[in-house]
């Protein structure tokens, strides 16, 4: 499914699966590059492949856009040949994964970042779902860096990246668990950057804020739970 222009779309009661796109393509199951919003309800996005955003690639372009993952939505066993195995969010966009019964699991980012979810500034992410059937909302994903979640600064001035995880159910804290990174950041990987132009030096930040959370049983060479990286400039 490709969505363009100014669109407000609801996808409900669907299986979106089996797409095989090229290594340079965005969005195996869903490719959103627009303004407006996309709401996904009671649906499963699985077994899709693309270069970036194996399950979903969501880009806010030309204005703000929001991606709302709602109850009983599963993003399973998708593959990005580079980054964003399950969900990749970039541009002027906000991700919401706060409803109950959401699962992002068994997704793969073979050559890069964010096995489960990747957020690139100026995009924001809000993840508060208690997960699915007692399991973590982000689990059993893998990548080179950020097996579960990766957060990155963008490539322009003020393109800071930001993700917040928080609990919405006091009996079932938000969890990032059982993810694997071959290099760094088994659970979470965070990376800033900087640009230099005629206006000088501009640091771009990546921020990860967590409260009332569980980040457990993740594996990596370094930073099994969280790896906060630097760029070459400092």
PDB file of C-alpha atoms in Angstrom, residues 35-180:
ATOM      1  CA  UNK A  35       0.854  14.759   5.251  1.00  0.00           C
ATOM      2  CA  UNK A  36      -2.114  13.851   7.422  1.00  0.00           C
ATOM      3  CA  UNK A  37      -2.354  10.573   9.253  1.00  0.00           C
ATOM      4  CA  UNK A  38      -2.490   6.818   9.160  1.00  0.00           C
ATOM      5  CA  UNK A  39      -4.335   4.752  11.765  1.00  0.00           C
ATOM      6  CA  UNK A  40      -3.934   0.958  11.814  1.00  0.00           C
ATOM      7  CA  UNK A  41      -6.425  -1.117  13.803  1.00  0.00           C
ATOM      8  CA  UNK A  42      -6.857  -4.877  14.343  1.00  0.00           C
ATOM      9  CA  UNK A  43      -4.435  -5.727  11.560  1.00  0.00           C
ATOM     10  CA  UNK A  44      -1.316  -7.806  10.977  1.00  0.00           C
ATOM     11  CA  UNK A  45       1.625  -6.634   8.875  1.00  0.00           C
ATOM     12  CA  UNK A  46       3.951  -9.557   8.298  1.00  0.00           C
ATOM     13  CA  UNK A  47       6.500 -11.207   6.002  1.00  0.00           C
ATOM     14  CA  UNK A  48       7.207  -8.059   3.974  1.00  0.00           C
ATOM     15  CA  UNK A  49      10.628  -6.967   2.704  1.00  0.00           C
ATOM     16  CA  UNK A  50      12.115  -3.632   1.599  1.00  0.00           C
ATOM     17  CA  UNK A  51      15.393  -1.759   1.862  1.00  0.00           C
ATOM     18  CA  UNK A  52      14.020   0.608   4.513  1.00  0.00           C
ATOM     19  CA  UNK A  53      10.987  -0.020   6.706  1.00  0.00           C
ATOM     20  CA  UNK A  54      10.326  -3.672   6.027  1.00  0.00           C
ATOM     21  CA  UNK A  55       6.836  -3.552   7.500  1.00  0.00           C
ATOM     22  CA  UNK A  56       6.039   0.183   7.417  1.00  0.00           C
ATOM     23  CA  UNK A  57       8.017   3.172   6.181  1.00  0.00           C
ATOM     24  CA  UNK A  58       6.326   6.362   7.365  1.00  0.00           C
ATOM     25  CA  UNK A  59       7.589   9.771   6.209  1.00  0.00           C
ATOM     26  CA  UNK A  60       5.955  13.106   6.943  1.00  0.00           C
ATOM     27  CA  UNK A  61       6.686  15.260   3.912  1.00  0.00           C
ATOM     28  CA  UNK A  62       5.252  18.668   3.025  1.00  0.00           C
ATOM     29  CA  UNK A  63       3.757  19.020   6.505  1.00  0.00           C
ATOM     30  CA  UNK A  64       3.154  17.025   9.659  1.00  0.00           C
ATOM     31  CA  UNK A  65       1.929  13.442   9.664  1.00  0.00           C
ATOM     32  CA  UNK A  66       1.088  10.985  12.444  1.00  0.00           C
ATOM     33  CA  UNK A  67       1.156   7.206  12.588  1.00  0.00           C
ATOM     34  CA  UNK A  68      -1.195   5.711  15.170  1.00  0.00           C
ATOM     35  CA  UNK A  69      -0.767   1.993  15.853  1.00  0.00           C
ATOM     36  CA  UNK A  70      -3.943   0.937  17.637  1.00  0.00           C
ATOM     37  CA  UNK A  71      -5.159  -2.140  19.517  1.00  0.00           C
ATOM     38  CA  UNK A  72      -4.716  -5.665  18.204  1.00  0.00           C
ATOM     39  CA  UNK A  73      -2.132  -4.638  15.626  1.00  0.00           C
ATOM     40  CA  UNK A  74       0.834  -6.935  15.017  1.00  0.00           C
ATOM     41  CA  UNK A  75       3.987  -6.077  13.064  1.00  0.00           C
ATOM     42  CA  UNK A  76       5.703  -9.441  12.688  1.00  0.00           C
ATOM     43  CA  UNK A  77       8.629 -11.005  10.864  1.00  0.00           C
ATOM     44  CA  UNK A  78       9.291  -8.204   8.393  1.00  0.00           C
ATOM     45  CA  UNK A  79      12.768  -7.580   6.959  1.00  0.00           C
ATOM     46  CA  UNK A  80      14.628  -4.421   5.998  1.00  0.00           C
ATOM     47  CA  UNK A  81      17.794  -5.125   4.064  1.00  0.00           C
ATOM     48  CA  UNK A  82      19.190  -1.929   5.621  1.00  0.00           C
ATOM     49  CA  UNK A  83      17.250  -0.261   8.469  1.00  0.00           C
ATOM     50  CA  UNK A  84      13.864  -0.215  10.176  1.00  0.00           C
ATOM     51  CA  UNK A  85      12.856  -3.869  10.156  1.00  0.00           C
ATOM     52  CA  UNK A  86       9.345  -3.456  11.527  1.00  0.00           C
ATOM     53  CA  UNK A  87       8.564   0.289  11.479  1.00  0.00           C
ATOM     54  CA  UNK A  88      10.674   3.211  10.227  1.00  0.00           C
ATOM     55  CA  UNK A  89       9.513   6.782  10.951  1.00  0.00           C
ATOM     56  CA  UNK A  90      11.208   9.853   9.458  1.00  0.00           C
ATOM     57  CA  UNK A  91      10.585  13.448   8.450  1.00  0.00           C
ATOM     58  CA  UNK A  92       7.945  15.662  10.054  1.00  0.00           C
ATOM     59  CA  UNK A  93       6.156  12.778  11.732  1.00  0.00           C
ATOM     60  CA  UNK A  94       4.983  11.393  15.070  1.00  0.00           C
ATOM     61  CA  UNK A  95       4.582   7.737  15.998  1.00  0.00           C
ATOM     62  CA  UNK A  96       2.046   6.632  18.624  1.00  0.00           C
ATOM     63  CA  UNK A  97       2.140   3.054  19.969  1.00  0.00           C
ATOM     64  CA  UNK A  98       0.158   3.479  23.179  1.00  0.00           C
ATOM     65  CA  UNK A  99      -2.882   1.219  22.882  1.00  0.00           C
ATOM     66  CA  UNK A 100      -3.088  -2.247  24.464  1.00  0.00           C
ATOM     67  CA  UNK A 101      -2.428  -5.430  22.476  1.00  0.00           C
ATOM     68  CA  UNK A 102       0.310  -4.120  20.159  1.00  0.00           C
ATOM     69  CA  UNK A 103       3.226  -6.322  19.176  1.00  0.00           C
ATOM     70  CA  UNK A 104       6.353  -5.616  17.144  1.00  0.00           C
ATOM     71  CA  UNK A 105       8.316  -8.865  17.038  1.00  0.00           C
ATOM     72  CA  UNK A 106      10.674 -11.044  14.973  1.00  0.00           C
ATOM     73  CA  UNK A 107      11.551  -8.186  12.609  1.00  0.00           C
ATOM     74  CA  UNK A 108      15.012  -7.818  11.078  1.00  0.00           C
ATOM     75  CA  UNK A 109      17.236  -4.916   9.957  1.00  0.00           C
ATOM     76  CA  UNK A 110      19.979  -6.853   8.250  1.00  0.00           C
ATOM     77  CA  UNK A 111      22.439  -4.105   7.386  1.00  0.00           C
ATOM     78  CA  UNK A 112      21.775  -1.252   9.779  1.00  0.00           C
ATOM     79  CA  UNK A 113      19.604   0.118  12.544  1.00  0.00           C
ATOM     80  CA  UNK A 114      16.347  -0.551  14.354  1.00  0.00           C
ATOM     81  CA  UNK A 115      15.214  -4.135  14.099  1.00  0.00           C
ATOM     82  CA  UNK A 116      11.822  -3.381  15.626  1.00  0.00           C
ATOM     83  CA  UNK A 117      11.443   0.404  15.281  1.00  0.00           C
ATOM     84  CA  UNK A 118      13.666   3.150  13.856  1.00  0.00           C
ATOM     85  CA  UNK A 119      12.936   6.861  14.431  1.00  0.00           C
ATOM     86  CA  UNK A 120      14.905   9.540  12.557  1.00  0.00           C
ATOM     87  CA  UNK A 121      14.646  13.239  13.487  1.00  0.00           C
ATOM     88  CA  UNK A 122      12.753  15.465  13.272  1.00  0.00           C
ATOM     89  CA  UNK A 123      10.343  12.595  13.887  1.00  0.00           C
ATOM     90  CA  UNK A 124       9.083  11.823  17.400  1.00  0.00           C
ATOM     91  CA  UNK A 125       8.026   8.506  18.874  1.00  0.00           C
ATOM     92  CA  UNK A 126       5.707   7.760  21.814  1.00  0.00           C
ATOM     93  CA  UNK A 127       5.596   4.127  22.942  1.00  0.00           C
ATOM     94  CA  UNK A 128       3.450   3.229  25.937  1.00  0.00           C
ATOM     95  CA  UNK A 129       1.677   0.016  24.998  1.00  0.00           C
ATOM     96  CA  UNK A 130       1.625  -2.704  27.669  1.00  0.00           C
ATOM     97  CA  UNK A 131       2.303  -5.165  24.854  1.00  0.00           C
ATOM     98  CA  UNK A 132       0.515  -8.292  23.731  1.00  0.00           C
ATOM     99  CA  UNK A 133      -0.678 -11.140  25.983  1.00  0.00           C
ATOM    100  CA  UNK A 134       1.769 -10.211  28.733  1.00  0.00           C
ATOM    101  CA  UNK A 135       4.759  -9.938  26.400  1.00  0.00           C
ATOM    102  CA  UNK A 136       6.771  -6.859  25.497  1.00  0.00           C
ATOM    103  CA  UNK A 137       5.534  -4.424  22.874  1.00  0.00           C
ATOM    104  CA  UNK A 138       8.976  -4.664  21.184  1.00  0.00           C
ATOM    105  CA  UNK A 139      10.538  -8.110  21.413  1.00  0.00           C
ATOM    106  CA  UNK A 140      12.671 -10.670  19.546  1.00  0.00           C
ATOM    107  CA  UNK A 141      13.825  -8.227  16.870  1.00  0.00           C
ATOM    108  CA  UNK A 142      17.376  -7.934  15.535  1.00  0.00           C
ATOM    109  CA  UNK A 143      19.698  -5.492  13.775  1.00  0.00           C
ATOM    110  CA  UNK A 144      23.345  -4.525  13.640  1.00  0.00           C
ATOM    111  CA  UNK A 145      22.620  -1.560  15.951  1.00  0.00           C
ATOM    112  CA  UNK A 146      19.459  -1.124  17.978  1.00  0.00           C
ATOM    113  CA  UNK A 147      17.972  -4.588  17.946  1.00  0.00           C
ATOM    114  CA  UNK A 148      14.699  -3.370  19.416  1.00  0.00           C
ATOM    115  CA  UNK A 149      14.678   0.410  18.869  1.00  0.00           C
ATOM    116  CA  UNK A 150      17.017   2.984  17.338  1.00  0.00           C
ATOM    117  CA  UNK A 151      16.762   6.769  17.633  1.00  0.00           C
ATOM    118  CA  UNK A 152      18.733   9.074  15.308  1.00  0.00           C
ATOM    119  CA  UNK A 153      19.233  12.747  14.642  1.00  0.00           C
ATOM    120  CA  UNK A 154      18.293  13.824  11.127  1.00  0.00           C
ATOM    121  CA  UNK A 155      20.373  15.513   8.474  1.00  0.00           C
ATOM    122  CA  UNK A 156      19.216  19.137   8.652  1.00  0.00           C
ATOM    123  CA  UNK A 157      19.264  21.961  11.203  1.00  0.00           C
ATOM    124  CA  UNK A 158      16.896  21.334  14.144  1.00  0.00           C
ATOM    125  CA  UNK A 159      16.211  17.775  13.021  1.00  0.00           C
ATOM    126  CA  UNK A 160      16.580  16.294  16.492  1.00  0.00           C
ATOM    127  CA  UNK A 161      15.213  12.804  17.032  1.00  0.00           C
ATOM    128  CA  UNK A 162      13.209  11.915  20.130  1.00  0.00           C
ATOM    129  CA  UNK A 163      11.533   8.786  21.499  1.00  0.00           C
ATOM    130  CA  UNK A 164       9.716   8.446  24.812  1.00  0.00           C
ATOM    131  CA  UNK A 165       8.640   5.158  26.386  1.00  0.00           C
ATOM    132  CA  UNK A 166       6.273   5.153  29.352  1.00  0.00           C
ATOM    133  CA  UNK A 167       3.713   2.905  30.989  1.00  0.00           C
ATOM    134  CA  UNK A 168       0.000   3.299  30.388  1.00  0.00           C
ATOM    135  CA  UNK A 169      -0.960   0.256  32.484  1.00  0.00           C
ATOM    136  CA  UNK A 170       0.513   0.122  36.021  1.00  0.00           C
ATOM    137  CA  UNK A 171       0.119  -3.670  36.075  1.00  0.00           C
ATOM    138  CA  UNK A 172       1.999  -4.167  32.786  1.00  0.00           C
ATOM    139  CA  UNK A 173       4.932  -1.747  32.301  1.00  0.00           C
ATOM    140  CA  UNK A 174       6.115  -0.915  28.805  1.00  0.00           C
ATOM    141  CA  UNK A 175       8.842  -3.365  27.781  1.00  0.00           C
ATOM    142  CA  UNK A 176      11.656  -3.693  25.243  1.00  0.00           C
ATOM    143  CA  UNK A 177      12.846  -7.259  25.709  1.00  0.00           C
ATOM    144  CA  UNK A 178      14.691 -10.187  24.109  1.00  0.00           C
ATOM    145  CA  UNK A 179      16.102  -8.207  21.195  1.00  0.00           C
ATOM    146  CA  UNK A 180      19.518  -8.781  19.617  1.00  0.00           C
TER     147      UNK A 180
END
